[in-house]
Coordinates of C-alpha atoms in Angstrom, one line a residue:
X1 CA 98.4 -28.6 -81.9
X2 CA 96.3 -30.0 -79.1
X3 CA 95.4 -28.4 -76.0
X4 CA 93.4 -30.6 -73.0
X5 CA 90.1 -29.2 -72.6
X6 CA 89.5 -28.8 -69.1
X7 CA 93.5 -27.5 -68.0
X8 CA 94.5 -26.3 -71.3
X9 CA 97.9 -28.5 -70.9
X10 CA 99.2 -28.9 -74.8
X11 CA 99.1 -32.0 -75.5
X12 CA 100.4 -35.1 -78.0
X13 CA 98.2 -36.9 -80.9
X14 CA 98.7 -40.4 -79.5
X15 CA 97.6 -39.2 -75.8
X16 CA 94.3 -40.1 -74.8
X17 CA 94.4 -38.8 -71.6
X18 CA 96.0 -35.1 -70.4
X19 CA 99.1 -36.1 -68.8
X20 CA 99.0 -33.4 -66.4
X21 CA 95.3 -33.6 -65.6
X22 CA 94.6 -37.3 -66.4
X23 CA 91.8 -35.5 -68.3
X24 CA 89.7 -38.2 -70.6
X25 CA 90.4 -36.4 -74.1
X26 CA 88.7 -38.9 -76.3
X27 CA 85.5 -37.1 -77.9
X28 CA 86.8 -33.5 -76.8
X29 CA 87.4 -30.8 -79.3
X30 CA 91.5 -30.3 -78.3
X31 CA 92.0 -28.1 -80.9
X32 CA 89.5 -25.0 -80.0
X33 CA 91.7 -22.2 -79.1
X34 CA 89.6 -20.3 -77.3
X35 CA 89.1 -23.2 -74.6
X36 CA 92.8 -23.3 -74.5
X37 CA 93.2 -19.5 -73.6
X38 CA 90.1 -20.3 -71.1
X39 CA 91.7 -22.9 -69.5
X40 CA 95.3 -21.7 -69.3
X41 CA 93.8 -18.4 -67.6
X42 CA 92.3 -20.7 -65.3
X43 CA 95.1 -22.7 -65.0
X44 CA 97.1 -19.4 -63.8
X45 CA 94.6 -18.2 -61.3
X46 CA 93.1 -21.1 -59.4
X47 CA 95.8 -23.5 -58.3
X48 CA 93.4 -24.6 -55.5
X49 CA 91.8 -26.7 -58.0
X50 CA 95.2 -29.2 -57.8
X51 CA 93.7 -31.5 -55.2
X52 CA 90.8 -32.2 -57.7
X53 CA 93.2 -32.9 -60.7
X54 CA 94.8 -35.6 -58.4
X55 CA 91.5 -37.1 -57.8
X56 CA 90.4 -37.3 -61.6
X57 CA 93.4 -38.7 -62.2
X58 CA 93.7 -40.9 -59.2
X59 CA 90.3 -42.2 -61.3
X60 CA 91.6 -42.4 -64.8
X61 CA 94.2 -44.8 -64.1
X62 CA 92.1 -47.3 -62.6
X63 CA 90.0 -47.2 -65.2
X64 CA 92.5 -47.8 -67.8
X65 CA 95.4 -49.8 -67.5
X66 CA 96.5 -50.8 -70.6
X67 CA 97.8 -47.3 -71.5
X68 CA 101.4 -47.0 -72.8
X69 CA 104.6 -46.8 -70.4
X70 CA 104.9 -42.6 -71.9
X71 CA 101.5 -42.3 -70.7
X72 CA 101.6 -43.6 -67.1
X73 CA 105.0 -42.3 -66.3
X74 CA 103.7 -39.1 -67.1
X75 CA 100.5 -39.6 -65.0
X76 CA 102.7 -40.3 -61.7
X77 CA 105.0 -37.5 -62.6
X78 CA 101.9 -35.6 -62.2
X79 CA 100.6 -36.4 -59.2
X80 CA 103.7 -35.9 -57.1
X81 CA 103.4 -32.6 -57.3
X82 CA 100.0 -32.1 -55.6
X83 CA 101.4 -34.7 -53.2
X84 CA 103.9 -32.7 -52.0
X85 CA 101.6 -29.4 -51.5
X86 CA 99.5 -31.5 -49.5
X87 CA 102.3 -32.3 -47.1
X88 CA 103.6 -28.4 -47.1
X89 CA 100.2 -27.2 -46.0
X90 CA 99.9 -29.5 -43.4
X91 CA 103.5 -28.7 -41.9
X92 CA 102.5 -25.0 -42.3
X93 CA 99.3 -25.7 -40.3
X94 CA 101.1 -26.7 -37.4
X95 CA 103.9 -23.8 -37.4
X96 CA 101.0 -21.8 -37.6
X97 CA 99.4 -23.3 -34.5
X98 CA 102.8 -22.7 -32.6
X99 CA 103.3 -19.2 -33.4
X100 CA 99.6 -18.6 -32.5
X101 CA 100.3 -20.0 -29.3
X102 CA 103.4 -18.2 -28.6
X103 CA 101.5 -15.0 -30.0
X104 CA 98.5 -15.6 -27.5
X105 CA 101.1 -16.3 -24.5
X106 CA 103.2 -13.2 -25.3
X107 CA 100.3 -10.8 -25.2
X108 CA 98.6 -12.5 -22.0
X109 CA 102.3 -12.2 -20.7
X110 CA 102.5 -8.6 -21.7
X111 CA 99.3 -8.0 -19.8
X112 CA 99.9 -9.2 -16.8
X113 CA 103.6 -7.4 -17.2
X114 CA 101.9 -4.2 -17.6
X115 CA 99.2 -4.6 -14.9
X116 CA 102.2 -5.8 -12.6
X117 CA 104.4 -2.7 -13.5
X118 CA 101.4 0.0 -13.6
X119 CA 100.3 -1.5 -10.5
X120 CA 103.9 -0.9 -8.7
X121 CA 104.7 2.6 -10.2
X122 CA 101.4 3.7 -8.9
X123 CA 102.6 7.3 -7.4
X124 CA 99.4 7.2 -4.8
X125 CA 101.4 4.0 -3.1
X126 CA 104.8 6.2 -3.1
X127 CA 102.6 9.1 -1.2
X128 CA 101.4 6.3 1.1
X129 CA 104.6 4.8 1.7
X130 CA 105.5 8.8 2.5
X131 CA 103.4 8.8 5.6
X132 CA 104.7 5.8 6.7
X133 CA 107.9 7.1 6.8
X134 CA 107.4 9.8 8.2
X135 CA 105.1 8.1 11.0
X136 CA 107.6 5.6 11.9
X137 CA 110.2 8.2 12.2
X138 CA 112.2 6.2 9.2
X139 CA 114.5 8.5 8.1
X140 CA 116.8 5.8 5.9
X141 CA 113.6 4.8 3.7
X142 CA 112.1 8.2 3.3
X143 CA 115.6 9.7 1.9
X144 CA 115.3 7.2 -0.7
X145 CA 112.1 8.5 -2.1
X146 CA 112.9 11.9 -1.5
X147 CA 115.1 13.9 -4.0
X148 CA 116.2 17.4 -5.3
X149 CA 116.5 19.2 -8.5
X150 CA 119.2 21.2 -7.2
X151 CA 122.3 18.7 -7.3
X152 CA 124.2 21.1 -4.8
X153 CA 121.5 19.7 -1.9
X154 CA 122.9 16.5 -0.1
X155 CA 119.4 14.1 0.9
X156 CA 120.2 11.7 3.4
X157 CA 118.9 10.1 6.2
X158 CA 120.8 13.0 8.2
X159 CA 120.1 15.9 6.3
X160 CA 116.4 15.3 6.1
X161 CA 116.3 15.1 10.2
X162 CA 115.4 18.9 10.1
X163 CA 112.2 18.5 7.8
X164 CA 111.3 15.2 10.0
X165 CA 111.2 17.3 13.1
X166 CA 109.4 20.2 11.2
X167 CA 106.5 17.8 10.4
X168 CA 106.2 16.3 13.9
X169 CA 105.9 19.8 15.5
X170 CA 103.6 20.8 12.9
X171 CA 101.2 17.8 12.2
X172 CA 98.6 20.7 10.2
X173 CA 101.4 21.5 7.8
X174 CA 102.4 17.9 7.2
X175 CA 98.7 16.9 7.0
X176 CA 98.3 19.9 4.0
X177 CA 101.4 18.0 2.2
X178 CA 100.1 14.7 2.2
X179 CA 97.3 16.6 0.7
X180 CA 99.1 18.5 -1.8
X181 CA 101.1 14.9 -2.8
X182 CA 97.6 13.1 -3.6
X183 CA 96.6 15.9 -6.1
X184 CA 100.2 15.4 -7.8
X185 CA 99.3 11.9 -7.9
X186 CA 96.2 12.4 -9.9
X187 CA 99.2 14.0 -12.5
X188 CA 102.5 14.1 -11.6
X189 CA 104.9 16.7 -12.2
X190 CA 108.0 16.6 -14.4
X191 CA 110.6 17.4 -12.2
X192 CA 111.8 19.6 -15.6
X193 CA 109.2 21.4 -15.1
X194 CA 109.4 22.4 -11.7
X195 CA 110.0 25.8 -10.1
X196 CA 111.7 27.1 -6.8
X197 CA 108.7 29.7 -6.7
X198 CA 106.9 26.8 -6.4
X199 CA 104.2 27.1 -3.2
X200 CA 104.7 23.5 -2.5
X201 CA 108.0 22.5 -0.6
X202 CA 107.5 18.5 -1.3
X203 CA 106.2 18.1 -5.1
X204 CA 105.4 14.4 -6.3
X205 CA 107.0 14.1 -9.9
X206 CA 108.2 11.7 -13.0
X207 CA 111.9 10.8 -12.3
X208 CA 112.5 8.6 -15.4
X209 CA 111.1 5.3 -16.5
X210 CA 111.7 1.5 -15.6
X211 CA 112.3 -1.2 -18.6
X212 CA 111.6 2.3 -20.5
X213 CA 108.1 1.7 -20.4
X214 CA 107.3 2.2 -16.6
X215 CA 106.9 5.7 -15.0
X216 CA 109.3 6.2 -11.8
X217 CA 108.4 8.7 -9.0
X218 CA 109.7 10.4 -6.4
X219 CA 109.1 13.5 -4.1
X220 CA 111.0 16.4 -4.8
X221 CA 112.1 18.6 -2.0
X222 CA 112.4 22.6 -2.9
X223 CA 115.5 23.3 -1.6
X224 CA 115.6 26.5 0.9
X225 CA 118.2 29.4 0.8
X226 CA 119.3 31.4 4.2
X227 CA 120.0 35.6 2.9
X228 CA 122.1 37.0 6.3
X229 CA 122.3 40.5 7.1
X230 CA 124.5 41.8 9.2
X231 CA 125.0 45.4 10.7
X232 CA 129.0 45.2 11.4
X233 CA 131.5 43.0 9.4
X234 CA 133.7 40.2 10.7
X235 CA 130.7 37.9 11.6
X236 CA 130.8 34.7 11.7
X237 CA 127.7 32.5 11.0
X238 CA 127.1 28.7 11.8
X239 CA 124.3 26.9 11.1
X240 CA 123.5 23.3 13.5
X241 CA 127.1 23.9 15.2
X242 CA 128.8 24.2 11.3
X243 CA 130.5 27.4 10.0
X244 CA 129.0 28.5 7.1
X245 CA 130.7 32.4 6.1
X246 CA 131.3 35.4 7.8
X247 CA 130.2 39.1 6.8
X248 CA 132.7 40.9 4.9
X249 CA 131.4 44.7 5.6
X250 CA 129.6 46.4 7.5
X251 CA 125.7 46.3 6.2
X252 CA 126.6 43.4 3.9
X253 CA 124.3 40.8 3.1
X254 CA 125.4 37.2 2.1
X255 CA 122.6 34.3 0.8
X256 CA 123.6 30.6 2.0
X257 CA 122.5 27.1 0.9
X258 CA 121.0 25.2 -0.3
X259 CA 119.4 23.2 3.0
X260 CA 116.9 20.9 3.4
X261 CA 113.3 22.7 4.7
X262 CA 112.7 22.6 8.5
X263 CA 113.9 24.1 11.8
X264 CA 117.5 25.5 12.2
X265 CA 119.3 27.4 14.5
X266 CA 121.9 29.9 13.1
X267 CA 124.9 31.5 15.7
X268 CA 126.2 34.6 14.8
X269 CA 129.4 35.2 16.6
X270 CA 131.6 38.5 16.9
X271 CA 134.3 39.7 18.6
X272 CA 135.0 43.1 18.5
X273 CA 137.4 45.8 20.7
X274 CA 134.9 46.4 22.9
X275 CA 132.1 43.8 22.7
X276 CA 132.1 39.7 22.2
X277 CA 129.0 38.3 21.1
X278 CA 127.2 35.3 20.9
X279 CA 123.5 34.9 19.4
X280 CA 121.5 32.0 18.1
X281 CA 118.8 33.0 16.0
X282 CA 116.3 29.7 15.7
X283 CA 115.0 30.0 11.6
X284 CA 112.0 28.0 9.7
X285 CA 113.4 27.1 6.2
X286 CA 110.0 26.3 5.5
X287 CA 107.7 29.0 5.6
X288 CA 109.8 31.4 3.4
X289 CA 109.1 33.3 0.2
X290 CA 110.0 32.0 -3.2
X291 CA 112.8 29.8 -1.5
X292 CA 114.2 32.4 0.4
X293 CA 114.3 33.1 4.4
X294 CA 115.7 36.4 5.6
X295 CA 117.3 37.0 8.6
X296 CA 119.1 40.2 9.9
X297 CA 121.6 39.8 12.9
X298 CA 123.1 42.1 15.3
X299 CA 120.7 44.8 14.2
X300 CA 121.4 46.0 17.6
X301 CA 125.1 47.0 17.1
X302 CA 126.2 50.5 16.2
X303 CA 128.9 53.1 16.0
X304 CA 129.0 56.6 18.2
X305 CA 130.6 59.9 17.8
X306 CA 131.4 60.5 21.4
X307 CA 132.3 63.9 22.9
X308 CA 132.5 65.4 26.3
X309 CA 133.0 68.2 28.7
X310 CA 136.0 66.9 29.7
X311 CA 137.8 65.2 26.2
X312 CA 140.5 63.1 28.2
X313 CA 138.3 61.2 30.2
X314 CA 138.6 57.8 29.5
X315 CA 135.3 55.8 28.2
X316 CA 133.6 52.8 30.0
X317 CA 130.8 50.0 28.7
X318 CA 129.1 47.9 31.5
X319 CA 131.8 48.6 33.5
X320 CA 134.9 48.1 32.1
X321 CA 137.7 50.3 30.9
X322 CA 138.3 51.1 26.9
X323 CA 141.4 52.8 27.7
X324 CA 140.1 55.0 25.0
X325 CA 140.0 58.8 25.5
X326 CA 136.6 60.9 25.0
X327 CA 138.8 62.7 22.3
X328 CA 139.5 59.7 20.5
X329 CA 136.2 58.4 20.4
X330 CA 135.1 60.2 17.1
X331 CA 133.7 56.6 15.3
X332 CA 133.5 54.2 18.7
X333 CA 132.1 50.9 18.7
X334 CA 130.4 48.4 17.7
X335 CA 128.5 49.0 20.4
X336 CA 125.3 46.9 21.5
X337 CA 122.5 48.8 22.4
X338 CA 121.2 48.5 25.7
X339 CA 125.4 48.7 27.1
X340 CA 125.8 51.1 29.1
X341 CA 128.5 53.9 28.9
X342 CA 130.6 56.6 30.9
X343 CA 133.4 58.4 31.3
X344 CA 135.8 59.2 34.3
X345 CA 138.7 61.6 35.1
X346 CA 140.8 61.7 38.3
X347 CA 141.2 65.3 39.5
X348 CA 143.7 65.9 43.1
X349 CA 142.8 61.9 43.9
X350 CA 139.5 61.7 43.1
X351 CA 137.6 59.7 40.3
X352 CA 134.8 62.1 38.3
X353 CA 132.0 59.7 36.6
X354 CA 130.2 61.2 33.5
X355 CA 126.2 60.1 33.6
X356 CA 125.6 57.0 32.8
X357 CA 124.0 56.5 29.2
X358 CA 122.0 53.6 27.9
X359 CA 122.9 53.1 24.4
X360 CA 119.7 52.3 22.3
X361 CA 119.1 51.1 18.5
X362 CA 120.1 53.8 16.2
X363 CA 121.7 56.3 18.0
X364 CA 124.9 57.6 16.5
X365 CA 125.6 60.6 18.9
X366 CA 126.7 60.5 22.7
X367 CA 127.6 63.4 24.8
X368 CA 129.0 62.6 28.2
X369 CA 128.6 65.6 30.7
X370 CA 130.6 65.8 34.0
X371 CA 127.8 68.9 35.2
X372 CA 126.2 66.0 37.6
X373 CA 129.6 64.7 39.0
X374 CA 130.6 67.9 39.6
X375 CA 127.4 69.3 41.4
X376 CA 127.4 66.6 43.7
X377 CA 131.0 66.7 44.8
X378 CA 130.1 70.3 45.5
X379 CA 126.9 69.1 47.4
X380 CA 128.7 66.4 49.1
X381 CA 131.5 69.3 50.4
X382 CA 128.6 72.1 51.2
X383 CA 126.7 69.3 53.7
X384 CA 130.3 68.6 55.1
X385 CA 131.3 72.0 55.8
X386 CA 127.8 72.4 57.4
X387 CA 128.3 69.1 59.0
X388 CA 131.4 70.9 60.8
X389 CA 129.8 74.1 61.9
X390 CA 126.7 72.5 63.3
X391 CA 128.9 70.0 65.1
X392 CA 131.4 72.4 67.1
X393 CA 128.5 75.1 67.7
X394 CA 126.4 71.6 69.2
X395 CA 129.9 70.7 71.1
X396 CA 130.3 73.9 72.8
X397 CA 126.6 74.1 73.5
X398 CA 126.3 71.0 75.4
X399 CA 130.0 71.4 76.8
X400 CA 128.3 74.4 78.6
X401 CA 125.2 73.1 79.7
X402 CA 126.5 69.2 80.1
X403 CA 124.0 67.7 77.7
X404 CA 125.7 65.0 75.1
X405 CA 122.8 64.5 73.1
X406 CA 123.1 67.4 71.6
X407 CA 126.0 66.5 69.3
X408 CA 123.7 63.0 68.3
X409 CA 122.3 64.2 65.1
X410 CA 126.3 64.8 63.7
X411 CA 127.7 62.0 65.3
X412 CA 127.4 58.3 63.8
X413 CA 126.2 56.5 67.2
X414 CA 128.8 53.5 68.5
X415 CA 131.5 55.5 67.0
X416 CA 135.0 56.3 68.0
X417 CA 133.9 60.1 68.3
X418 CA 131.0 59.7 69.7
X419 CA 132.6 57.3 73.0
X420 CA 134.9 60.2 73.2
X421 CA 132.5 62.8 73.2
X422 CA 130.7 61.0 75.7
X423 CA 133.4 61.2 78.6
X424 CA 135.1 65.0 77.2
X425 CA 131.3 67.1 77.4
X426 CA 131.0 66.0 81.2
X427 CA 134.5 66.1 82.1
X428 CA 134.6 69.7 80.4
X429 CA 131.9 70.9 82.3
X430 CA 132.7 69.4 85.5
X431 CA 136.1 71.5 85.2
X432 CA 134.0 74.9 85.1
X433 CA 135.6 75.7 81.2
X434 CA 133.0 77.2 78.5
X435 CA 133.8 77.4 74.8
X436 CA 132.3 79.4 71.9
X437 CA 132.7 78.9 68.4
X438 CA 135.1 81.5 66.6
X439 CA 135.1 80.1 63.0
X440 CA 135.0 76.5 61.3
X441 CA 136.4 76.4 58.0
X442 CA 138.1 72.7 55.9
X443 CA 141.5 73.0 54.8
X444 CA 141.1 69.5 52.1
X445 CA 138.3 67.5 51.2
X446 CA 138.9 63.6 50.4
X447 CA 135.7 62.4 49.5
X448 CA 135.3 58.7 48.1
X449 CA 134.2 58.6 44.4
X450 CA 130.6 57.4 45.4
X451 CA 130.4 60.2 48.1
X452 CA 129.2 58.1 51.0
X453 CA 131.9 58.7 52.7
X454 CA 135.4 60.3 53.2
X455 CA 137.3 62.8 55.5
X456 CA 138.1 66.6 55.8
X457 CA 140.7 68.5 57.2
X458 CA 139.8 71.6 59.9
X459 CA 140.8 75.0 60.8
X460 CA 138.6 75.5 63.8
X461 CA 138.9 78.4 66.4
X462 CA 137.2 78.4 69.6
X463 CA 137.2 81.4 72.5
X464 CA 137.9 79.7 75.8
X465 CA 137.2 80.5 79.5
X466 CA 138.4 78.6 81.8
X467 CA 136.9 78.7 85.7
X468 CA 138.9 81.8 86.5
X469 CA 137.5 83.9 84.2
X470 CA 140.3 84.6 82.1
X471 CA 139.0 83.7 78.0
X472 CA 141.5 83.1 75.3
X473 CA 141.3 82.2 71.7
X474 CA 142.6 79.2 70.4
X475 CA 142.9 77.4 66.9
X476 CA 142.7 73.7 66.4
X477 CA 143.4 71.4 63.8
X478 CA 141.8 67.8 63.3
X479 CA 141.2 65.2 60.6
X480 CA 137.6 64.1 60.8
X481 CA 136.4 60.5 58.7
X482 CA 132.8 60.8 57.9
X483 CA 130.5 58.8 56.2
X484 CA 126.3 59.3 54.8
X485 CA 123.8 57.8 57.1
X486 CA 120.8 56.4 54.5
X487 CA 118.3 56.5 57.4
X488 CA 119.0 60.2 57.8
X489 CA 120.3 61.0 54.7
X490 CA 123.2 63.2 56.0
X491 CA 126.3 62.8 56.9
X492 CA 127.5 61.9 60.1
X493 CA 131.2 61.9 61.9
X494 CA 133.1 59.0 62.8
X495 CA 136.3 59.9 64.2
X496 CA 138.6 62.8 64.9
X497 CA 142.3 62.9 65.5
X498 CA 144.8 65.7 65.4
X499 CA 146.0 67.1 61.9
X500 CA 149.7 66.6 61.9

């Protein structure tokens, strides 16, 4: 057998030439077997060499053309395949160049995608666009970049109008925020991450990603809770005009929210037996501890354990009447402190007022003594009755020696008495009739509940001598109206007519 000696392609006797090769095998050795393994090993592992084999055999046919029909069909058999390759390679070449292109466009596309996209997520514009907002007073824009981690708290345009007013009436504190948002923008937060005892009320954080490649930001608010105290129950609280709960004991303490950070005003309102209230307490959501602002309301209000020297008088506050008796008074109230409270009893047509008592925070017991209404009735009748004496001993001094002023200090001046008494002293002594005083004494009292004024019934008894000589005793009876001078401070008659 017969192998070619340079592609180690087996080969016939009659061939002169390698048919696969076009190899010139006259003068070659074909049948050395160790050239054949050489050459079929090289065959296997350097198919490059194809091109050359084309060539060489390209050459050989020209060279001899008188070779047999077998011989040159076999040759062009032979070179169609290296052909072929030729024309694969180049097609492959230029689907190469293609895809290189498209690679080379997609990665400069990429590029500029990713410059783009880093360039709009950058959170330092979102804390810039934040003081715009805020600036411009554009509440629609900023509630779209604002957001909560609490799903319970609403952020809206309207909602948020508390914080914007916060930060307009405290430029330092929104000054420290815009502060605090540049540092979060050197690394934002995860908003999983965050904390209500958080220090920060606005927190710049990582709300997701855009084409999932893209960080998304936004500035979470820390949503603020309300805890109300109140000292009585059935309260009702409101916050901005808008019920929000009511107390449901005495002492009890209720939390409310969540709300949006900034300026509020809460109302507490109760109505009670005795008192109606109405109270705005102004709060700042904002500077409050971990979250939470405390407020206590109606701190003010109490209950008494009232008693009395006289147990049915009925109880009074500012004025007006309980209709509640002293005795029944045993857990009184609410009652705010600073009312004022009293008691009063009507004894034979007169009103007796306890002292007045101030209520003040805390107090839970309240006696109301009578011992001052009382001592200055008493007073009131002892100037009266002295009132009386010192007028009929004055009257039936100056009846004697015709001198009216001497009644002036016990008669009010311009009054109906004292006209009388201006014509009956002259006319008296004119007639030659003297009078002593026998005894003054008052038969009733009726003195008004303030004791500036009233009137007193008399049992008066006079001797009188008339211009013969002849003296006689006689008793009189008269109603006198009286009233308290406050230039003199004393009491002064008014009028006098006969008791019936």
């Amino acid at each position: 057998m017969k192998f070619c000696t340079k592609c180690g392609n087996e080969i016939t006797d009659e061939k002169l030439f390698c048919t696969y090769c076009g190899n010139d095998l006259r003068g070659d050795d074909t049948n050395k077997p160790d050239s054949v393994d050489a050459t079929n090993s090289f065959k296997k592992i350097n198919l490059d060499k194809k091109n050359d084999q084309v060539e060489n055999k390209d050459s050989n046919e020209k060279t001899d053309s008188n070779d047999n029909m077998d011989s040159v069909d076999d040759t062009e058999s032979s070179s169609k395949t290296p052909i072929d390759n030729s024309a694969s390679n180049t097609k492959i070449s230029k689907q190469s160049k293609i895809v290189m292109i498209l690679i080379v466009f997609l990665i400069i596309a990429s590029v500029v995608i990713i410059n783009v996209g880093n360039s709009l997520s950058d959170p330092n514009k979102l804390v810039t666009r934040f003081e715009k907002d805020v600036a411009s007073n554009n509440a629609s824009d900023l509630a779209t970049i604002l957001s909560s981690n609490d799903s319970r708290l609403k952020v809206d345009s309207k909602s948020i109008t508390p914080l914007l007013s916060y930060f307009k009436s405290t430029p330092a504190y929104f000054n420290d925020v815009v502060e605090n948002l540049k540092n979060d923008a050197l690394s934002p937060k995860d908003i999983k991450n965050l904390s209500i005892t958080s220090g920060n009320t606005l927190t710049l954080t990582k709300s997701g990603k855009s084409f999932l490649i893209f960080s998304k930001y936004k500035i979470n608010i820390k949503p603020s809770f309300i805890k109300i105290t109140s000292a009585v129950k059935d309260v009702t609280f409101s916050i901005n005009n808008i019920e929000i709960g009511k107390s449901d004991t005495d002492n009890s303490a209720k939390e409310f929210g969540p709300y949006i950070p900034g300026n509020y005003s809460i109302l507490a309102n109760y109505k009670g037996k005795y008192i109606t209230l109405n109270t705005p307490y102004p709060v700042n959501l904002v500077s409050s501890n971990n979250g939470i602002t405390e407020l206590s309301v109606f701190d003010d209000l109490s209950y008494l354990n009232i008693t009395s020297d006289n147990p049915s008088a009925e109880i009074y506050i500012d004025g007006k009447n309980t209709n509640v008796q002293v005795k029944d008074a045993s857990h009184f109230g609410p009652i705010k402190s600073s009312s004022k409270i009293y008691a009063t009893y009507v004894e034979n047509g007169r009103t007796f007022k306890s002292e007045e008592y101030p209520v003040s925070t805390g107090d839970t017991e309240l006696y109301l003594s009578f011992e001052n209404s009382t001592n200055e009735l008493d007073d009131a009748k002892n100037q009266v009755k002295d009132l009386l004496g010192n007028y009929a001993y004055s009257l039936t001094q100056g009846i004697n020696i015709n001198n009216v002023s001497l009644i002036d200090p016990y008669v009010a001046y311009g009054s109906q008495l004292y006209s009388q008494q201006q014509t009956y002293i002259p006319t008296t002594y004119v007639a030659g009739i003297q009078e002593e005083v026998i005894s003054t004494d008052i038969t009733n009292y009726n003195i008004s509940d303030d004791n500036k004024s009233g009137s007193i019934t008399s049992s008066e008894v006079y001797t009188i001598t008339p211009s013969d000589g002849i003296a006689y005793n006689k008793s009189f009876s008269y109603v006198y109206q009286f009233k308290y001078n406050e230039s003199t401070s004393s009491y002064q008659f008014t009028s006098i007519n006969k008791a019936k």
